[in-house]
mmCIF file of C-alpha atoms in Angstrom:
data_model
loop_
_atom_site.group_PDB
_atom_site.id
_atom_site.type_symbol
_atom_site.label_atom_id
_atom_site.label_comp_id
_atom_site.label_asym_id
_atom_site.label_seq_id
_atom_site.Cartn_x
_atom_site.Cartn_y
_atom_site.Cartn_z
ATOM 1 C CA GLY A 114 119.869 -33.143 129.419
ATOM 2 C CA ALA A 115 121.764 -36.132 130.687
ATOM 3 C CA VAL A 116 121.742 -39.252 128.540
ATOM 4 C CA VAL A 117 121.739 -42.856 129.625
ATOM 5 C CA SER A 118 122.424 -45.495 127.020
ATOM 6 C CA GLN A 119 121.799 -49.231 127.176
ATOM 7 C CA HIS A 120 123.260 -51.937 125.019
ATOM 8 C CA PRO A 121 122.084 -54.166 123.497
ATOM 9 C CA SER A 122 118.545 -52.951 122.906
ATOM 10 C CA ARG A 123 117.444 -56.461 121.986
ATOM 11 C CA VAL A 124 119.010 -59.812 122.685
ATOM 12 C CA ILE A 125 117.869 -63.351 122.068
ATOM 13 C CA CYS A 126 119.683 -66.200 123.732
ATOM 14 C CA LYS A 127 119.352 -69.900 124.379
ATOM 15 C CA SER A 128 118.273 -71.222 127.716
ATOM 16 C CA GLY A 129 121.234 -71.811 130.007
ATOM 17 C CA THR A 130 123.468 -69.125 128.566
ATOM 18 C CA SER A 131 124.424 -65.840 130.221
ATOM 19 C CA VAL A 132 123.650 -62.405 128.870
ATOM 20 C CA LYS A 133 125.280 -59.091 129.756
ATOM 21 C CA ILE A 134 123.496 -55.754 129.444
ATOM 22 C CA GLU A 135 125.424 -52.506 129.683
ATOM 23 C CA CYS A 136 124.205 -49.196 131.020
ATOM 24 C CA ARG A 137 126.260 -46.073 130.407
ATOM 25 C CA SER A 138 125.869 -42.491 131.502
ATOM 26 C CA LEU A 139 127.126 -40.642 128.446
ATOM 27 C CA ASP A 140 127.723 -37.108 129.635
ATOM 28 C CA PHE A 141 127.717 -37.315 133.388
ATOM 29 C CA GLN A 142 129.077 -39.433 136.172
ATOM 30 C CA ALA A 143 126.758 -41.665 138.125
ATOM 31 C CA THR A 144 127.851 -43.165 141.417
ATOM 32 C CA THR A 145 124.485 -44.866 141.635
ATOM 33 C CA MET A 146 122.488 -46.571 138.943
ATOM 34 C CA PHE A 147 119.263 -48.509 139.217
ATOM 35 C CA TRP A 148 118.120 -51.609 137.387
ATOM 36 C CA TYR A 149 114.439 -52.193 136.750
ATOM 37 C CA ARG A 150 112.509 -54.991 135.169
ATOM 38 C CA GLN A 151 109.271 -54.431 133.302
ATOM 39 C CA PHE A 152 106.843 -57.154 132.296
ATOM 40 C CA PRO A 153 104.408 -56.531 129.431
ATOM 41 C CA LYS A 154 101.808 -53.933 130.337
ATOM 42 C CA GLN A 155 103.105 -53.752 133.888
ATOM 43 C CA SER A 156 105.062 -51.254 135.885
ATOM 44 C CA LEU A 157 108.765 -51.027 136.508
ATOM 45 C CA MET A 158 109.949 -53.266 139.292
ATOM 46 C CA LEU A 159 113.146 -52.172 140.980
ATOM 47 C CA MET A 160 115.626 -55.025 140.992
ATOM 48 C CA ALA A 161 118.717 -53.496 142.500
ATOM 49 C CA THR A 162 120.726 -50.400 143.186
ATOM 50 C CA SER A 163 124.146 -50.440 141.599
ATOM 51 C CA ASN A 164 126.831 -48.631 143.574
ATOM 52 C CA GLU A 165 130.131 -47.649 141.997
ATOM 53 C CA GLY A 166 132.995 -49.467 143.607
ATOM 54 C CA SER A 167 130.892 -51.552 145.954
ATOM 55 C CA LYS A 168 128.336 -54.320 145.984
ATOM 56 C CA ALA A 169 124.891 -53.800 144.571
ATOM 57 C CA THR A 170 121.899 -53.622 146.863
ATOM 58 C CA TYR A 171 119.216 -56.054 145.777
ATOM 59 C CA GLU A 172 115.510 -55.751 146.399
ATOM 60 C CA GLN A 173 113.698 -58.467 148.251
ATOM 61 C CA GLY A 174 113.011 -61.472 146.077
ATOM 62 C CA VAL A 175 115.686 -60.713 143.499
ATOM 63 C CA GLU A 176 118.359 -63.402 143.266
ATOM 64 C CA LYS A 177 121.772 -61.785 143.439
ATOM 65 C CA ASP A 178 123.474 -64.852 142.005
ATOM 66 C CA LYS A 179 121.083 -64.844 139.102
ATOM 67 C CA PHE A 180 121.332 -61.157 138.290
ATOM 68 C CA LEU A 181 124.947 -60.096 138.677
ATOM 69 C CA ILE A 182 125.540 -56.371 138.797
ATOM 70 C CA ASN A 183 128.899 -54.716 138.384
ATOM 71 C CA HIS A 184 129.494 -50.981 138.605
ATOM 72 C CA ALA A 185 133.173 -50.718 137.862
ATOM 73 C CA SER A 186 133.313 -47.088 136.807
ATOM 74 C CA LEU A 187 131.384 -43.881 137.272
ATOM 75 C CA THR A 188 129.814 -44.213 133.842
ATOM 76 C CA LEU A 189 129.161 -47.928 133.453
ATOM 77 C CA SER A 190 127.025 -50.514 135.187
ATOM 78 C CA THR A 191 126.424 -53.989 133.833
ATOM 79 C CA LEU A 192 123.679 -56.504 134.522
ATOM 80 C CA THR A 193 124.458 -60.124 133.737
ATOM 81 C CA VAL A 194 121.592 -62.585 133.647
ATOM 82 C CA THR A 195 123.256 -65.894 134.422
ATOM 83 C CA SER A 196 121.981 -69.247 133.214
ATOM 84 C CA ALA A 197 119.025 -67.549 131.614
ATOM 85 C CA HIS A 198 115.656 -69.295 131.431
ATOM 86 C CA PRO A 199 112.522 -68.376 129.487
ATOM 87 C CA GLU A 200 110.983 -66.824 132.603
ATOM 88 C CA ASP A 201 113.837 -64.297 132.608
ATOM 89 C CA SER A 202 112.536 -62.914 129.334
ATOM 90 C CA SER A 203 111.631 -59.322 130.042
ATOM 91 C CA PHE A 204 112.391 -55.681 129.413
ATOM 92 C CA TYR A 205 115.294 -54.480 131.544
ATOM 93 C CA ILE A 206 115.714 -50.764 132.116
ATOM 94 C CA CYS A 207 118.497 -48.909 133.829
ATOM 95 C CA SER A 208 118.503 -45.396 135.199
ATOM 96 C CA ALA A 209 120.997 -43.005 136.696
ATOM 97 C CA ARG A 210 120.704 -39.843 138.693
ATOM 98 C CA GLY A 211 122.129 -36.761 137.019
ATOM 99 C CA GLY A 212 121.600 -33.158 136.037
ATOM 100 C CA SER A 213 121.429 -30.132 138.280
ATOM 101 C CA MET A 214 118.229 -31.369 139.943
ATOM 102 C CA GLY A 215 119.476 -34.895 140.463
ATOM 103 C CA GLU A 216 116.628 -36.371 138.504
ATOM 104 C CA LEU A 217 116.514 -39.910 137.202
ATOM 105 C CA PHE A 218 117.409 -40.431 133.556
ATOM 106 C CA PHE A 219 116.425 -43.680 131.915
ATOM 107 C CA GLY A 220 118.024 -45.843 129.323
ATOM 108 C CA GLU A 221 116.052 -46.992 126.333
ATOM 109 C CA GLY A 222 115.725 -50.468 127.787
ATOM 110 C CA SER A 223 116.928 -53.894 126.718
ATOM 111 C CA ARG A 224 114.511 -56.589 125.656
ATOM 112 C CA LEU A 225 115.733 -60.048 126.560
ATOM 113 C CA THR A 226 114.168 -63.115 124.999
ATOM 114 C CA VAL A 227 115.302 -66.498 126.249
ATOM 115 C CA LEU A 228 114.403 -69.407 124.006
ATOM 116 C CA ALA B 287 106.323 -50.151 153.629
ATOM 117 C CA GLN B 288 106.383 -47.703 150.759
ATOM 118 C CA ARG B 289 103.855 -48.210 148.024
ATOM 119 C CA VAL B 290 102.385 -46.302 145.093
ATOM 120 C CA THR B 291 98.950 -47.052 143.685
ATOM 121 C CA GLN B 292 97.290 -45.826 140.537
ATOM 122 C CA PRO B 293 93.708 -47.091 140.459
ATOM 123 C CA GLU B 294 93.124 -46.610 136.751
ATOM 124 C CA LYS B 295 94.934 -48.835 134.300
ATOM 125 C CA LEU B 296 93.311 -47.171 131.335
ATOM 126 C CA LEU B 297 91.834 -43.713 130.994
ATOM 127 C CA SER B 298 90.220 -42.307 127.883
ATOM 128 C CA VAL B 299 89.186 -38.689 127.484
ATOM 129 C CA PHE B 300 88.165 -36.529 124.583
ATOM 130 C CA LYS B 301 90.450 -33.832 123.274
ATOM 131 C CA GLY B 302 89.841 -30.606 125.144
ATOM 132 C CA ALA B 303 88.336 -32.329 128.155
ATOM 133 C CA PRO B 304 89.930 -32.137 131.600
ATOM 134 C CA VAL B 305 91.991 -35.092 132.707
ATOM 135 C CA GLU B 306 93.005 -36.334 136.124
ATOM 136 C CA LEU B 307 95.260 -39.291 136.725
ATOM 137 C CA LYS B 308 95.055 -40.508 140.272
ATOM 138 C CA CYS B 309 97.958 -41.504 142.459
ATOM 139 C CA ASN B 310 98.017 -42.495 146.098
ATOM 140 C CA TYR B 311 100.990 -43.482 148.166
ATOM 141 C CA SER B 312 101.903 -44.970 151.494
ATOM 142 C CA TYR B 313 105.071 -43.914 153.236
ATOM 143 C CA SER B 314 105.750 -43.207 156.868
ATOM 144 C CA GLY B 315 107.910 -40.137 156.336
ATOM 145 C CA SER B 316 107.885 -37.214 153.904
ATOM 146 C CA PRO B 317 108.486 -38.567 150.435
ATOM 147 C CA GLU B 318 109.333 -36.940 147.179
ATOM 148 C CA LEU B 319 106.682 -37.609 144.551
ATOM 149 C CA PHE B 320 107.140 -37.620 140.795
ATOM 150 C CA TRP B 321 105.212 -38.185 137.617
ATOM 151 C CA TYR B 322 107.028 -39.919 134.772
ATOM 152 C CA VAL B 323 105.694 -40.266 131.249
ATOM 153 C CA GLN B 324 106.464 -42.754 128.505
ATOM 154 C CA TYR B 325 105.336 -41.876 125.008
ATOM 155 C CA SER B 326 104.984 -44.598 122.409
ATOM 156 C CA ARG B 327 108.355 -46.120 121.520
ATOM 157 C CA GLN B 328 110.245 -43.682 123.713
ATOM 158 C CA ARG B 329 112.056 -44.039 126.984
ATOM 159 C CA LEU B 330 110.661 -43.057 130.331
ATOM 160 C CA GLN B 331 111.149 -39.399 131.194
ATOM 161 C CA LEU B 332 110.394 -37.135 134.105
ATOM 162 C CA LEU B 333 107.273 -35.027 133.690
ATOM 163 C CA LEU B 334 107.224 -33.202 136.981
ATOM 164 C CA ARG B 335 108.148 -33.433 140.649
ATOM 165 C CA HIS B 336 106.210 -32.075 143.586
ATOM 166 C CA ILE B 337 109.049 -30.013 145.021
ATOM 167 C CA SER B 338 109.296 -27.993 141.824
ATOM 168 C CA ARG B 339 105.657 -26.895 141.970
ATOM 169 C CA GLU B 340 105.698 -26.155 138.285
ATOM 170 C CA SER B 341 103.445 -26.829 135.337
ATOM 171 C CA ILE B 342 104.913 -28.932 132.555
ATOM 172 C CA LYS B 343 103.059 -29.271 129.235
ATOM 173 C CA GLY B 344 99.999 -27.932 131.032
ATOM 174 C CA PHE B 345 100.105 -30.642 133.692
ATOM 175 C CA THR B 346 100.134 -29.913 137.404
ATOM 176 C CA ALA B 347 100.160 -32.109 140.461
ATOM 177 C CA ASP B 348 99.662 -31.162 144.075
ATOM 178 C CA LEU B 349 100.885 -33.236 146.949
ATOM 179 C CA ASN B 350 98.113 -33.764 149.487
ATOM 180 C CA LYS B 351 99.716 -35.221 152.584
ATOM 181 C CA GLY B 352 96.397 -35.597 154.373
ATOM 182 C CA GLU B 353 95.009 -37.795 151.625
ATOM 183 C CA THR B 354 98.446 -39.174 150.673
ATOM 184 C CA SER B 355 97.702 -38.333 147.073
ATOM 185 C CA PHE B 356 99.551 -36.777 144.170
ATOM 186 C CA HIS B 357 97.022 -36.616 141.369
ATOM 187 C CA LEU B 358 98.083 -35.342 137.953
ATOM 188 C CA LYS B 359 95.766 -32.859 136.265
ATOM 189 C CA LYS B 360 95.434 -31.000 133.017
ATOM 190 C CA PRO B 361 92.482 -28.753 132.188
ATOM 191 C CA PHE B 362 92.411 -29.443 128.447
ATOM 192 C CA ALA B 363 93.750 -32.728 127.145
ATOM 193 C CA GLN B 364 95.606 -32.825 123.828
ATOM 194 C CA GLU B 365 96.113 -35.769 121.493
ATOM 195 C CA GLU B 366 99.849 -35.665 122.104
ATOM 196 C CA ASP B 367 99.219 -36.334 125.777
ATOM 197 C CA SER B 368 98.370 -39.940 124.958
ATOM 198 C CA ALA B 369 101.002 -41.959 126.780
ATOM 199 C CA MET B 370 101.712 -44.134 129.779
ATOM 200 C CA TYR B 371 101.965 -42.196 133.033
ATOM 201 C CA TYR B 372 103.715 -43.478 136.126
ATOM 202 C CA CYS B 373 103.532 -41.986 139.571
ATOM 203 C CA ALA B 374 106.701 -42.553 141.583
ATOM 204 C CA LEU B 375 107.952 -42.088 145.109
ATOM 205 C CA LYS B 376 111.373 -41.554 146.632
ATOM 206 C CA GLY B 377 111.766 -41.766 150.364
ATOM 207 C CA THR B 378 113.934 -39.409 152.328
ATOM 208 C CA SER B 379 116.038 -42.153 153.827
ATOM 209 C CA TYR B 380 116.982 -43.890 150.621
ATOM 210 C CA ASP B 381 117.861 -43.049 147.065
ATOM 211 C CA LYS B 382 115.722 -45.506 145.126
ATOM 212 C CA VAL B 383 112.512 -44.625 143.319
ATOM 213 C CA ILE B 384 109.443 -46.862 143.478
ATOM 214 C CA PHE B 385 106.929 -46.758 140.647
ATOM 215 C CA GLY B 386 103.191 -47.182 140.597
ATOM 216 C CA PRO B 387 101.546 -49.576 138.141
ATOM 217 C CA GLY B 388 100.940 -46.843 135.574
ATOM 218 C CA THR B 389 97.924 -45.404 133.804
ATOM 219 C CA SER B 390 97.576 -45.492 130.053
ATOM 220 C CA LEU B 391 96.002 -42.235 128.907
ATOM 221 C CA SER B 392 94.299 -42.136 125.563
ATOM 222 C CA VAL B 393 93.075 -38.801 124.233
ATOM 223 C CA ILE B 394 90.373 -39.229 121.642
ATOM 224 C CA PRO B 395 90.379 -36.660 118.826
#
């Protein structure tokens, strides 16, 4: 099946710095990718839809200047958490639609810890 | 507004017993419904989707539009079924998928 890869899987940063997380579709092209955030023992919360070659569509309540999304190619979307604060610490998961049935494939997730 | 609810956060059943994970949704149109599963230390993966009408790993789910439900069922639970299960919805007018809060299934040997 289709594979989605995220990098890094874990990152620790100081408060005030920016962190970039990459999401790649390894064996298929994805014009649309989705970024989710998951708090401990909670569900996935959709943050934004990343569209190749155009601006991302953010969900209500998600700060677009805080969470910068770039989808520069058909296989890569990046999420940059700018001026990170401890409350941004979370598990970030990306997904992309692929395969013959157009199902969602998920990355392994990236755990961000802001000190 | 679209919404997915799963009333049970935790569900424990004995091995060999039937299991049902409940899911209800609210959506004004005709949505696509899915069940995703996340085994320990693994990524989220699709278990089944209502349009496929198939049984995966012994699990089935029927979309009941009258009750706006999409409950997941398996007649005989196995230990390897222990995992986190998420019900999800995709509307017809948009591409994004909304997830329910999830149910943690624990199958007791």
